[in-house]
Coordinates of C-alpha atoms in Angstrom, one line a residue:
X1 CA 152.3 163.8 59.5
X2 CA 155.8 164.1 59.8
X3 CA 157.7 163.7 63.4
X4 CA 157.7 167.1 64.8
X5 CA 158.1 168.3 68.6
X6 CA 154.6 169.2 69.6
X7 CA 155.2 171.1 73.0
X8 CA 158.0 172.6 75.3
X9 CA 156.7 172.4 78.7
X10 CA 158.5 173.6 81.7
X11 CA 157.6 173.7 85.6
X12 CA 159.8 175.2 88.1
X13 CA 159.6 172.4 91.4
X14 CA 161.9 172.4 94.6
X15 CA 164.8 170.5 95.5
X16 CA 164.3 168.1 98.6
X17 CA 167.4 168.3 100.8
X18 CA 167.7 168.6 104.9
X19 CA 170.7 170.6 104.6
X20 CA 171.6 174.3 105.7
X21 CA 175.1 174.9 105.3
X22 CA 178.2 177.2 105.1
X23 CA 177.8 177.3 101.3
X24 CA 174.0 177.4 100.5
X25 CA 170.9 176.8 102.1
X26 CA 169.8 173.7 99.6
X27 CA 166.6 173.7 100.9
X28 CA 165.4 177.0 99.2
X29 CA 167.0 175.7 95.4
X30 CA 164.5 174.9 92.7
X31 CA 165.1 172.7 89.8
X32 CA 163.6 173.5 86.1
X33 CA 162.1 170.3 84.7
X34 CA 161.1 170.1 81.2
X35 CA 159.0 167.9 79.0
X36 CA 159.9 167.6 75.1
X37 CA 156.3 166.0 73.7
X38 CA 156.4 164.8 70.0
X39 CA 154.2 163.2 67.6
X40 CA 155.6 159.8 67.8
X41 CA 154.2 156.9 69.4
X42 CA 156.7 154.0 70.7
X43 CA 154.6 151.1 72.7
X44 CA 150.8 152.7 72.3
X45 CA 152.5 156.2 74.2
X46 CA 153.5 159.5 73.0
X47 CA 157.1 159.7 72.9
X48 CA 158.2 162.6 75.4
X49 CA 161.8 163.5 76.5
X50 CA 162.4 164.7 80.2
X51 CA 165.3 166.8 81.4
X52 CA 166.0 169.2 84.5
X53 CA 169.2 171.7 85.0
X54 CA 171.2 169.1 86.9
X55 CA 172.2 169.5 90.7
X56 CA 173.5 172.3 92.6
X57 CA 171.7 175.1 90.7
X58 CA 168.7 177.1 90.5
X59 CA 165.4 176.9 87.8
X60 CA 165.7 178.7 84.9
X61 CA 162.5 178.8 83.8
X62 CA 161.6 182.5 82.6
X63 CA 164.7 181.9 79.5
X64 CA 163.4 178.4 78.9
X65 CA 159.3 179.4 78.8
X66 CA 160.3 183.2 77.3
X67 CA 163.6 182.4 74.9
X68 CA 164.2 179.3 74.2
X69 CA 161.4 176.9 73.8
X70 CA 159.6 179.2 71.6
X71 CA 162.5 179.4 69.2
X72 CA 161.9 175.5 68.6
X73 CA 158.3 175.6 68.4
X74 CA 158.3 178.5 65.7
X75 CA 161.0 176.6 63.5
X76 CA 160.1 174.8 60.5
X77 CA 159.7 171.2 62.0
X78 CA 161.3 170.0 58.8
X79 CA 164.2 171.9 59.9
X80 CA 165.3 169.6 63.4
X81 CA 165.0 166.4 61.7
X82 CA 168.1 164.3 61.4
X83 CA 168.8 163.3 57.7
X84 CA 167.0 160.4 57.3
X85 CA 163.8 162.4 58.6
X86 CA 162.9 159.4 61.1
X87 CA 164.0 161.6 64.2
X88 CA 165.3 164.7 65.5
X89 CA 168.6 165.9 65.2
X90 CA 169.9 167.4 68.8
X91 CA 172.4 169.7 67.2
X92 CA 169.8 171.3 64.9
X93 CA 167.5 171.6 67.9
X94 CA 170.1 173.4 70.0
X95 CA 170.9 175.6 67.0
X96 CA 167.8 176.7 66.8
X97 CA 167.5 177.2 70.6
X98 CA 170.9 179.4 69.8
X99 CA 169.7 181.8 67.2
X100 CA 171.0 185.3 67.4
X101 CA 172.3 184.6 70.7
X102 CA 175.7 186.6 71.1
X103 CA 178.9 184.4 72.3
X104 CA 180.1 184.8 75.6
X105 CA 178.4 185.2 79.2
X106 CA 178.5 181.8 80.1
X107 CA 176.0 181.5 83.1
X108 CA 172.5 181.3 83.5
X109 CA 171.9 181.2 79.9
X110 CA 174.1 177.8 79.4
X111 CA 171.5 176.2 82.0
X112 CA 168.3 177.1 80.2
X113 CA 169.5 175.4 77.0
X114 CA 171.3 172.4 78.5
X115 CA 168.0 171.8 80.4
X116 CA 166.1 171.5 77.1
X117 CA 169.2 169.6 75.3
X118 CA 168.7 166.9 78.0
X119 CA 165.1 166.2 77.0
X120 CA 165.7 166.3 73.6
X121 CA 168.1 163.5 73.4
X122 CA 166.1 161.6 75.8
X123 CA 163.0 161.6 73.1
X124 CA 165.6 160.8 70.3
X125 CA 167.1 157.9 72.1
X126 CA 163.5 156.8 72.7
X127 CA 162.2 157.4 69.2
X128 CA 165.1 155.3 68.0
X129 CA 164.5 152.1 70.9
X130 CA 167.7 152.3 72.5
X131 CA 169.3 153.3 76.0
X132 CA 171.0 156.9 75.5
X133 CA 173.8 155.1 76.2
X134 CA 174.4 152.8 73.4
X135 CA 173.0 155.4 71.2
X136 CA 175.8 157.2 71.9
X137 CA 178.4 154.7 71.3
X138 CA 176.6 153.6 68.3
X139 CA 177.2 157.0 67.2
X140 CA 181.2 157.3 67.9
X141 CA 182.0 154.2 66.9
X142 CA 182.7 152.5 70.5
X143 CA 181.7 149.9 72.8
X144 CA 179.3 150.7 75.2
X145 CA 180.3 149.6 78.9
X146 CA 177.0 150.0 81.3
X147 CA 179.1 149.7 84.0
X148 CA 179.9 153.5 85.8
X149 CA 182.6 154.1 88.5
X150 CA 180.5 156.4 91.1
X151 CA 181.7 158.1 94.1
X152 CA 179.6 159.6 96.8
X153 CA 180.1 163.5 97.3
X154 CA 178.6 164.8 100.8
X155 CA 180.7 165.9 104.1
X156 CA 178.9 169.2 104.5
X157 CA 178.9 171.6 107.4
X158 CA 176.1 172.6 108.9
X159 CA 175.1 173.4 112.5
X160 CA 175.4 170.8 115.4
X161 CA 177.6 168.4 112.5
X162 CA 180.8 167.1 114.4
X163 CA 183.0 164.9 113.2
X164 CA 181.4 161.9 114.7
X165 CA 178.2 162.7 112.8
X166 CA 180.7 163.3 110.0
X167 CA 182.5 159.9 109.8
X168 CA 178.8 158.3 110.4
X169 CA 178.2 159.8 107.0
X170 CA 181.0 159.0 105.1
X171 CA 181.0 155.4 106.8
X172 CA 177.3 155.0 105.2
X173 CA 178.9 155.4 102.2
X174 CA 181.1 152.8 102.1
X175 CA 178.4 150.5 103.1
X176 CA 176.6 151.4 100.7
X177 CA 179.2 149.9 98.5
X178 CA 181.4 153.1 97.5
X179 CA 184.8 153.0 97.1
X180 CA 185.9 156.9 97.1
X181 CA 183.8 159.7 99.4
X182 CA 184.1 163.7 99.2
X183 CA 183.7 166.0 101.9
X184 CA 183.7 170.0 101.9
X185 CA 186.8 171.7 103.3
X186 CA 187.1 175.7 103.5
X187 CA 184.4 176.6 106.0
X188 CA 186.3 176.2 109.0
X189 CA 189.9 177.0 109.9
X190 CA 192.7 175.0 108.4
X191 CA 193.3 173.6 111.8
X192 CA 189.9 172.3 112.2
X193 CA 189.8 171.3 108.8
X194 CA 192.7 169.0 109.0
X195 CA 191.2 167.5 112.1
X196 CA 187.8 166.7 110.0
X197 CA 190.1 164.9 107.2
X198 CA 192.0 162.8 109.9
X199 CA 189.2 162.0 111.5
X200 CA 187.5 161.0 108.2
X201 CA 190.3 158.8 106.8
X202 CA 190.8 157.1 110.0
X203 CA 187.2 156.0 109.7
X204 CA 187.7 154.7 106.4
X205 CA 190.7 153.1 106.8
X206 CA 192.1 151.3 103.6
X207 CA 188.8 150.6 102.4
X208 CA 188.3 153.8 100.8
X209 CA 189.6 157.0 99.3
X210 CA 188.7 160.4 100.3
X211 CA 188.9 163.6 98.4
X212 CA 188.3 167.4 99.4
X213 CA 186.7 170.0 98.1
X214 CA 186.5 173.9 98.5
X215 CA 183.9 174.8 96.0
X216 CA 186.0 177.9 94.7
X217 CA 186.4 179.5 98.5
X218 CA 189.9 180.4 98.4
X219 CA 192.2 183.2 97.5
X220 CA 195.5 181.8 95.9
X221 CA 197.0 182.8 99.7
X222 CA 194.8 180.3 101.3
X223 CA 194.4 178.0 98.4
X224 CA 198.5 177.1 98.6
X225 CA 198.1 177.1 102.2
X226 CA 195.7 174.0 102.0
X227 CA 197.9 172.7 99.3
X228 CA 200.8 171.9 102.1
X229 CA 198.2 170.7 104.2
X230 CA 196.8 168.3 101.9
X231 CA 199.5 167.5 100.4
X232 CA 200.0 165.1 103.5
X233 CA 198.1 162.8 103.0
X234 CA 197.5 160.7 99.9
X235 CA 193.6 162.1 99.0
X236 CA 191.7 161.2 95.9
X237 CA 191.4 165.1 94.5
X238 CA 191.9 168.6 95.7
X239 CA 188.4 170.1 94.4
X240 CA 187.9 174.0 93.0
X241 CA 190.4 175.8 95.7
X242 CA 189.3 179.0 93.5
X243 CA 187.4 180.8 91.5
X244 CA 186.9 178.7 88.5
X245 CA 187.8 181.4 86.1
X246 CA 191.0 182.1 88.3
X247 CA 192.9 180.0 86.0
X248 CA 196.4 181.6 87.1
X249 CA 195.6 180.7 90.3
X250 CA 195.1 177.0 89.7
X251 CA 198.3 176.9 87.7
X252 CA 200.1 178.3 90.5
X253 CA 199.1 175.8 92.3
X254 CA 200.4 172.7 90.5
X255 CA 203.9 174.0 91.7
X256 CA 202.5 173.3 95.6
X257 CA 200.1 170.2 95.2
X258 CA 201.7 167.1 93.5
X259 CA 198.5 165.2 94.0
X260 CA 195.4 164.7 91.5
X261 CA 193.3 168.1 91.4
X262 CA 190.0 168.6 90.0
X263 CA 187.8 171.3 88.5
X264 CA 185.2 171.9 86.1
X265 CA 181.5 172.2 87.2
X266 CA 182.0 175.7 87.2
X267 CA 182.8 176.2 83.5
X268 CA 179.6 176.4 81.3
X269 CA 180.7 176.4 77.7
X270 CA 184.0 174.1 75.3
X271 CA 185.5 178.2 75.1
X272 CA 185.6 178.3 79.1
X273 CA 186.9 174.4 78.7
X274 CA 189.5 175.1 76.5
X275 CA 190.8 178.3 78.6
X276 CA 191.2 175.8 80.9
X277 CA 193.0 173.8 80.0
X278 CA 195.6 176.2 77.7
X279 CA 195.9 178.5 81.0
X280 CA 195.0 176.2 84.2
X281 CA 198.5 174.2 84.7
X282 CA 196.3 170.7 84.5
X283 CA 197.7 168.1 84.5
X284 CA 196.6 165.6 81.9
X285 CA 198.3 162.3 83.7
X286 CA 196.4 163.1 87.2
X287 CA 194.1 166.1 87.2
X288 CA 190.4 165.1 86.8
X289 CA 187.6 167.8 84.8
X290 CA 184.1 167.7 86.0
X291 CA 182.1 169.9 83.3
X292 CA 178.9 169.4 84.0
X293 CA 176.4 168.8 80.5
X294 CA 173.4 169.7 82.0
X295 CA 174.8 173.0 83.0
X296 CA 177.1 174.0 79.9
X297 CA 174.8 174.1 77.1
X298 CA 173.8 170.3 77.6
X299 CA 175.2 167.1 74.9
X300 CA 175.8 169.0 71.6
X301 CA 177.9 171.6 73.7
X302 CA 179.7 169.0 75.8
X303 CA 180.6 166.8 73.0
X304 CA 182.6 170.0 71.5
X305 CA 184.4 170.3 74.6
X306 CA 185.5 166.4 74.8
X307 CA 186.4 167.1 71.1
X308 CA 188.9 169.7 72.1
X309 CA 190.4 167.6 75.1
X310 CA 191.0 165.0 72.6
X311 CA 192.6 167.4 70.4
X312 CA 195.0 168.5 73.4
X313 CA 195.6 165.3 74.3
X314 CA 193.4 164.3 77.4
X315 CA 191.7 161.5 77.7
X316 CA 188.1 161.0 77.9
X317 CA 188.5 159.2 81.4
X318 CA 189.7 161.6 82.9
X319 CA 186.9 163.3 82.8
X320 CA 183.9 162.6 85.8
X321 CA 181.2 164.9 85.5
X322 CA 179.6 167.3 88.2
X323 CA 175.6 166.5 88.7
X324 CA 175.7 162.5 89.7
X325 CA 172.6 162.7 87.8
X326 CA 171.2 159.9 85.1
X327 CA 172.4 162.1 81.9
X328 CA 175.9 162.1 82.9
X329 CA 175.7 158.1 83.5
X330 CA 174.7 157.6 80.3
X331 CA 177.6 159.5 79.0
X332 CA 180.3 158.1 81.0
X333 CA 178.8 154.7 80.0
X334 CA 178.1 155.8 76.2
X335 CA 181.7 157.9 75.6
X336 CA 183.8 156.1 78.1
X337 CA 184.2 158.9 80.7
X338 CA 186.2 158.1 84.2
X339 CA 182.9 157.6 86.2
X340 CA 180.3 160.4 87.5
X341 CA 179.4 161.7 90.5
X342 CA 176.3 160.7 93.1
X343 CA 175.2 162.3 95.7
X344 CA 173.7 159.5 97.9
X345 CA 171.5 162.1 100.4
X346 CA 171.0 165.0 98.9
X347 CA 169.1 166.8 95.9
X348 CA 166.5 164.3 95.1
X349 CA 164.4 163.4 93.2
X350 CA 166.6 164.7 91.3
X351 CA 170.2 162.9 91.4
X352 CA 170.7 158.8 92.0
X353 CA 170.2 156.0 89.8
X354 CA 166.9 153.7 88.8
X355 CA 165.3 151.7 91.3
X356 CA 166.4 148.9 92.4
X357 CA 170.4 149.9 91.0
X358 CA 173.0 149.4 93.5
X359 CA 176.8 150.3 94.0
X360 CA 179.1 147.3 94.2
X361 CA 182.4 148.1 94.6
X362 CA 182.2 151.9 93.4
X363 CA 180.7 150.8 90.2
X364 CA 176.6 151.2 89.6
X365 CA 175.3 148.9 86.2
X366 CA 173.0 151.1 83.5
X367 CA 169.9 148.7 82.7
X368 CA 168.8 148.9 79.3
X369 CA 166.0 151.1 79.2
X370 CA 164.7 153.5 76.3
X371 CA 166.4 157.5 76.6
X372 CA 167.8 158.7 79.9
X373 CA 165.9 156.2 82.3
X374 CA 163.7 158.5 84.1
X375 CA 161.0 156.4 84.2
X376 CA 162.9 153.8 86.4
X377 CA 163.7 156.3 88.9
X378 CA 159.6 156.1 90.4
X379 CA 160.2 159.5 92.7
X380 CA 161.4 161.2 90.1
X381 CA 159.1 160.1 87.0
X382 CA 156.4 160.8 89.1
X383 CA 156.9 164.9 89.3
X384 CA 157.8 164.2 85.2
X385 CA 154.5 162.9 84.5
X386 CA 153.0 166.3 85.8
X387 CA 154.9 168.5 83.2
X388 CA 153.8 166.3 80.2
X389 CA 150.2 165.7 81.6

């Protein structure tokens, strides 16, 4: 029998976080995970790729059970293979998760199929015996480095936090062996804000560096206000002061912010990417992007929009990817990105590395295991196993 992909499975499970906070209450978000089963056996097991809709967003599983997965079990199986016929080819899978879909209205839609995108090349890297990773540089032509700069991305607000309990967290972090923290600005006053960021880098000292971020709060009013705030001290970024299609507003505010800025996670699609950058005012010697795979349409999608940055002249490191999820470590590590995010206390099972992996320095080390990795990570293989049982 030829390889074909058997089943599209896909359970809709909750998000374990303690936090209730000015931005969302994380502990009413779901997460979509998804089992691609095939009919290949690797070691005496069934080969099956795993893959959820990153971090920081909400199940999609009515477009992935109702529109998409079906679209892939009704094509010819002949049809997704690569062109040697020994495995599946991710782009034909995701175009035939695409068919008759119109263009534009990135959103919800761009989760669904990135969700299924990040199984599927998590059975192909396993069909073909090799870490995602190194499939991927295999496949571009460059040298795989397993080592990933991470930084730890917390600093929330939420009821009774003061800034004691504040620089408690971010000093965890650094004992924890990272090198650069993130905390949330926008949800107090400027005033009290500035006070939080003082507070934070005196705790830190010269062993870290700290960046901000806004998650899109601010008008372009507020968002240059910050800027001269910010600007006074030398921070790592200035994350998403606006609306992430606002992209007048973020090239306003390269004129008032000298410093390294960031944005991204927000984008879902290359078109949205490329806006970006044409209209944004980015900066390709500083600024940092932070398109997120798993939420733009997943690897064939995100490996368009690197494709554009290199045709207008950005480089692939400076680009660290919303999520701090697995798939995005094995892309940074596979395509040479800048590093990823991590969120060290928050969305699991979801985000963080294999067992055993730790920081050193600000870097985490990729061990050479088959696909993604999930079965490493024990908390999380363990909900994974339910979808493909």
């Amino acid at each position: 029998m030829p390889l074909r992909i058997v089943d599209v499975r896909e359970v809709t499970k909750p998000i374990s976080s303690p936090i209730r906070n000015a931005y969302i209450d994380f502990s009413k978000m779901t997460s979509s995970l998804v089992a691609v089963v095939t009919n290949v056996q690797r070691g005496g097991r069934t080969v099956v790729g795993y893959g959820f809709n990153s971090n920081g967003r909400y199940g999609q599983g009515g477009l992935i059970r109702e529109r998409f997965a079906p679209r892939i079990l009704e094509a010819d199986p002949a049809s997704l293979l690569d062109e040697t016929g020994d495995n599946l080819d991710p782009d034909r899978v995701w175009g035939s998760m695409m068919r008759n879909e119109k263009p534009g209205g990135h959103g919800d839609r761009s989760v669904a199929v990135g969700s299924i995108d990040m199984a599927v090349w998590d059975a192909v890297a396993k069909i073909a015996g090799k870490p995602l990773f190194r499939l991927l540089a295999e496949r571009n032509g460059v040298a795989a480095d397993p080592q990933v700069f991470v930084y730890a991305a917390g600093g929330y607000y939420y009821p009774g936090k003061d800034d004691s309990a504040l620089c408690a967290e971010m000093r965890s972090y650094l004992n924890r062996g990272y090198t650069v923290v993130k905390m949330k600005i926008g949800g107090e006053s400027i005033a009290d804000d500035r006070r939080r960021i003082e507070a934070v880098l005196k705790e830190i000292g010269p062993h870290a560096r700290l960046a901000v971020d806004a998650n899109g709060r601010f008008d372009l009013e507020a968002a240059i206000a910050y800027a001269k705030m910010l600007r006074d001290y030398e921070l790592f970024w200035y994350e998403e002061a606006g609306d992430p299609l606002d992209y007048q507003l973020q090239a306003a505010l390269a004129a008032f912010y000298p410093g390294p800025m960031a944005t991204g996670e927000n984008l879902f699609s290359h078109q949205d990417a490329r806006n970006l950058i044409r209209h944004g005012g980015l900066r390709a010697d500083r600024d940092w992007l932070q398109f997120d795979c798993a939420l733009s349409y997943g690897l064939c999608e995100y490996q368009r929009t690197l494709a554009m940055l290199k045709e207008h002249g950005w480089s692939w490191q400076r680009c660290i990817p919303h999520g701090g999820h697995q798939m995005s470590l094995n892309i940074a590590a596979g395509l040479g990105l800048g590093g990823n995010e991590s969120y060290p206390d928050v969305f699991q099972p979801y985000g963080g590395f294999p067992d055993g992996t730790q920081v050193r320095d600000g870097f985490v080390t990729l061990p050479d295991l088959p696909g993604i990795g999930f079965e490493a990570k024990s908390d999380l293989y363990a909900i994974m196993r339910e979808v493909a049982s």
